[in-house]
C-alpha cells in the first residue's frame, strides 16, 4: 500500500529523484552490455548524466545478465572500481 502511494505521489506531483544527484561526489560506476541494443551506451550516458563523476564501462560480449554470463569481463571492472574508491 505504501509503495503504491509513493508511486502515485511521484506520478501526480512530478517527483524527480535526480534533482540532488549532482551533489553526490563519489565516482559512480555505470556498466552497460555490448549486446543489449535497447540499453546501450547512449542510454547509459543519459541515465548517468545526473551524477557529476561517472565512469561508464562497456562489458564486452555480454547481455543484461552480464554478472552471471560475462563474469570474466564484468569482475575486473567492478573490482577495479571498488579498489579505487576514495
Coordinates of N, CA and C in Angstrom, one line a residue:
X1 N 0.8 -1.2 0.0 CA 0.0 0.0 0.0 C 0.9 1.3 0.0
X2 N 1.9 1.3 0.8 CA 2.8 2.4 0.9 C 3.5 2.6 -0.4
X3 N 4.1 1.6 -1.0 CA 4.8 1.7 -2.2 C 3.9 2.2 -3.3
X4 N 2.6 1.7 -3.3 CA 1.7 2.2 -4.4 C 1.4 3.7 -4.2
X5 N 1.3 4.1 -2.9 CA 1.0 5.5 -2.6 C 2.2 6.4 -3.1
X6 N 3.4 5.9 -2.8 CA 4.6 6.6 -3.2 C 4.7 6.8 -4.7
X7 N 4.3 5.7 -5.5 CA 4.3 5.8 -6.9 C 3.3 6.8 -7.4
X8 N 2.1 6.8 -6.8 CA 1.1 7.7 -7.1 C 1.5 9.2 -6.9
X9 N 2.2 9.4 -5.8 CA 2.6 10.8 -5.5 C 3.7 11.2 -6.5
X10 N 4.6 10.3 -6.8 CA 5.6 10.6 -7.8 C 5.0 10.9 -9.2
X11 N 4.0 10.2 -9.6 CA 3.4 10.4 -10.9 C 2.6 11.7 -10.9
X12 N 1.8 11.9 -9.8 CA 0.9 13.0 -9.8 C 1.6 14.4 -9.5
X13 N 2.7 14.3 -8.8 CA 3.4 15.6 -8.4 C 4.7 15.8 -9.1
X14 N 5.1 14.9 -10.0 CA 6.3 15.1 -10.8 C 7.5 14.9 -10.0
X15 N 7.6 13.9 -9.1 CA 8.8 13.7 -8.3 C 10.0 13.4 -9.2
X16 N 11.1 14.1 -8.9 CA 12.3 13.9 -9.7 C 13.4 13.4 -8.7
X17 N 13.7 12.2 -8.8 CA 14.7 11.6 -7.9 C 16.2 12.1 -8.2
X18 N 16.3 12.7 -9.4 CA 17.7 13.1 -9.8 C 18.0 14.5 -9.4
X19 N 17.1 15.3 -8.8 CA 17.4 16.7 -8.6 C 18.6 17.0 -7.7
X20 N 19.0 16.1 -6.8 CA 20.1 16.3 -5.9 C 21.3 15.4 -6.2
X21 N 21.2 14.7 -7.3 CA 22.3 13.7 -7.6 C 23.6 14.5 -7.9
X22 N 23.5 15.7 -8.4 CA 24.7 16.5 -8.7 C 25.6 16.8 -7.5
X23 N 25.0 16.6 -6.3 CA 25.7 16.8 -5.0 C 26.5 15.5 -4.6
X24 N 26.3 14.4 -5.3 CA 26.9 13.1 -4.9 C 28.3 13.1 -5.5
X25 N 29.3 13.3 -4.7 CA 30.7 13.5 -5.2 C 31.5 12.2 -5.5
X26 N 31.1 11.1 -5.0 CA 31.8 9.8 -5.3 C 31.6 9.4 -6.7
X27 N 32.6 9.0 -7.3 CA 32.5 8.5 -8.7 C 31.5 7.3 -8.7
X28 N 30.7 7.3 -9.7 CA 29.7 6.2 -9.9 C 30.0 5.4 -11.1
X29 N 30.0 4.1 -10.9 CA 30.3 3.1 -12.0 C 29.0 2.7 -12.6
X30 N 28.9 3.0 -13.9 CA 27.7 2.5 -14.7 C 28.2 1.5 -15.8
X31 N 27.7 0.3 -15.7 CA 28.1 -0.7 -16.7 C 26.9 -0.9 -17.7
X32 N 27.3 -1.1 -18.9 CA 26.3 -1.5 -19.9 C 26.8 -2.6 -20.8
X33 N 26.0 -3.4 -21.3 CA 26.4 -4.6 -22.0 C 26.5 -4.4 -23.5
X34 N 27.4 -5.0 -24.1 CA 27.7 -4.8 -25.6 C 26.6 -5.3 -26.5
X35 N 25.9 -6.3 -26.0 CA 24.8 -6.9 -26.8 C 23.4 -6.4 -26.6
X36 N 23.3 -5.6 -25.6 CA 22.0 -5.0 -25.3 C 21.7 -3.8 -26.2
X37 N 20.9 -4.0 -27.2 CA 20.6 -2.9 -28.1 C 19.6 -1.9 -27.5
X38 N 18.7 -2.3 -26.6 CA 17.8 -1.4 -26.0 C 18.4 -0.4 -25.0
X39 N 19.4 -0.9 -24.3 CA 20.1 -0.1 -23.3 C 21.6 -0.1 -23.5
X40 N 22.0 0.6 -24.5 CA 23.4 0.6 -24.9 C 24.1 1.8 -24.3
X41 N 25.2 2.3 -25.0 CA 25.9 3.4 -24.5 C 25.2 4.7 -24.4
X42 N 24.3 5.0 -25.3 CA 23.5 6.2 -25.3 C 22.6 6.2 -24.1
X43 N 22.0 5.1 -23.8 CA 21.1 5.0 -22.6 C 21.9 5.2 -21.3
X44 N 23.1 4.5 -21.3 CA 23.9 4.6 -20.1 C 24.4 6.1 -19.9
X45 N 24.7 6.8 -20.9 CA 25.1 8.2 -20.8 C 23.9 9.0 -20.3
X46 N 22.7 8.8 -20.8 CA 21.5 9.5 -20.4 C 21.2 9.3 -19.0
X47 N 21.2 8.0 -18.5 CA 20.8 7.7 -17.2 C 21.9 8.2 -16.2
X48 N 23.1 8.2 -16.5 CA 24.2 8.6 -15.6 C 24.5 10.1 -15.6
X49 N 23.8 10.8 -16.5 CA 24.2 12.2 -16.7 C 23.9 13.1 -15.4
X50 N 23.1 12.6 -14.5 CA 22.8 13.4 -13.3 C 23.9 13.5 -12.3
X51 N 24.8 12.5 -12.4 CA 26.0 12.4 -11.5 C 27.1 13.2 -12.0
X52 N 27.9 14.0 -11.1 CA 29.0 14.8 -11.6 C 30.2 13.9 -12.0
X53 N 30.4 12.8 -11.4 CA 31.6 11.9 -11.7 C 31.1 10.5 -12.0
X54 N 31.2 10.2 -13.3 CA 30.7 8.9 -13.8 C 31.8 8.2 -14.5
X55 N 31.8 6.9 -14.3 CA 32.7 6.1 -15.1 C 31.8 5.1 -15.8
X56 N 31.7 5.3 -17.1 CA 30.9 4.4 -18.0 C 31.8 3.3 -18.5
X57 N 31.4 2.1 -18.4 CA 32.2 0.9 -18.9 C 31.3 0.0 -19.7
X58 N 31.7 -0.4 -20.8 CA 31.0 -1.5 -21.6 C 31.6 -2.8 -21.2
X59 N 30.7 -3.7 -20.9 CA 31.1 -5.1 -20.6 C 30.9 -5.9 -21.9
X60 N 32.1 -6.2 -22.5 CA 32.1 -6.8 -23.8 C 31.5 -8.2 -23.8
X61 N 30.9 -8.6 -25.0 CA 30.3 -9.9 -25.2 C 29.4 -10.3 -24.1
X62 N 28.5 -9.4 -23.8 CA 27.5 -9.6 -22.7 C 26.2 -9.1 -23.0
X63 N 25.2 -9.6 -22.3 CA 23.8 -9.1 -22.4 C 23.5 -8.5 -21.0
X64 N 22.2 -8.4 -20.7 CA 21.7 -7.9 -19.5 C 22.2 -8.7 -18.2
X65 N 22.4 -9.9 -18.4 CA 22.9 -10.8 -17.3 C 24.4 -10.8 -17.2
X66 N 25.0 -9.7 -17.4 CA 26.5 -9.7 -17.5 C 27.2 -10.2 -16.3
X67 N 26.7 -10.0 -15.1 CA 27.4 -10.5 -13.9 C 27.4 -12.1 -13.9
X68 N 26.4 -12.7 -14.5 CA 26.4 -14.1 -14.5 C 27.1 -14.7 -15.7
X69 N 26.8 -14.2 -16.9 CA 27.3 -14.9 -18.1 C 28.6 -14.3 -18.6
X70 N 29.0 -13.1 -18.1 CA 30.2 -12.5 -18.6 C 31.1 -12.1 -17.4
X71 N 31.2 -13.0 -16.5 CA 32.0 -12.8 -15.3 C 33.4 -12.3 -15.5
X72 N 34.0 -12.9 -16.5 CA 35.5 -12.6 -16.8 C 35.6 -11.2 -17.3
X73 N 34.6 -10.6 -17.9 CA 34.7 -9.2 -18.3 C 34.1 -8.3 -17.2
X74 N 33.1 -8.7 -16.5 CA 32.4 -7.9 -15.5 C 33.3 -7.7 -14.3
X75 N 33.8 -8.8 -13.8 CA 34.5 -8.8 -12.5 C 35.7 -7.8 -12.4
X76 N 36.6 -7.8 -13.4 CA 37.7 -6.8 -13.3 C 37.3 -5.4 -13.3
X77 N 36.2 -5.0 -14.0 CA 35.8 -3.6 -14.0 C 35.2 -3.3 -12.6
X78 N 34.4 -4.2 -12.0 CA 33.9 -3.9 -10.7 C 35.0 -3.9 -9.6
X79 N 35.9 -4.8 -9.7 CA 36.9 -4.9 -8.7 C 37.8 -3.7 -8.7
X80 N 38.2 -3.2 -9.9 CA 39.0 -2.0 -10.1 C 38.2 -0.8 -9.5
X81 N 36.9 -0.7 -9.8 CA 36.1 0.4 -9.2 C 36.2 0.4 -7.7
X82 N 35.9 -0.7 -7.1 CA 35.8 -0.8 -5.6 C 37.2 -0.6 -5.0
X83 N 38.2 -1.1 -5.7 CA 39.6 -0.9 -5.2 C 40.0 0.5 -5.1
X84 N 39.5 1.3 -6.1 CA 40.0 2.7 -6.2 C 39.0 3.7 -5.6
X85 N 38.0 3.3 -4.9 CA 37.1 4.2 -4.3 C 37.8 4.9 -3.2
X86 N 37.6 6.2 -3.1 CA 38.2 7.0 -2.1 C 37.1 7.4 -1.0

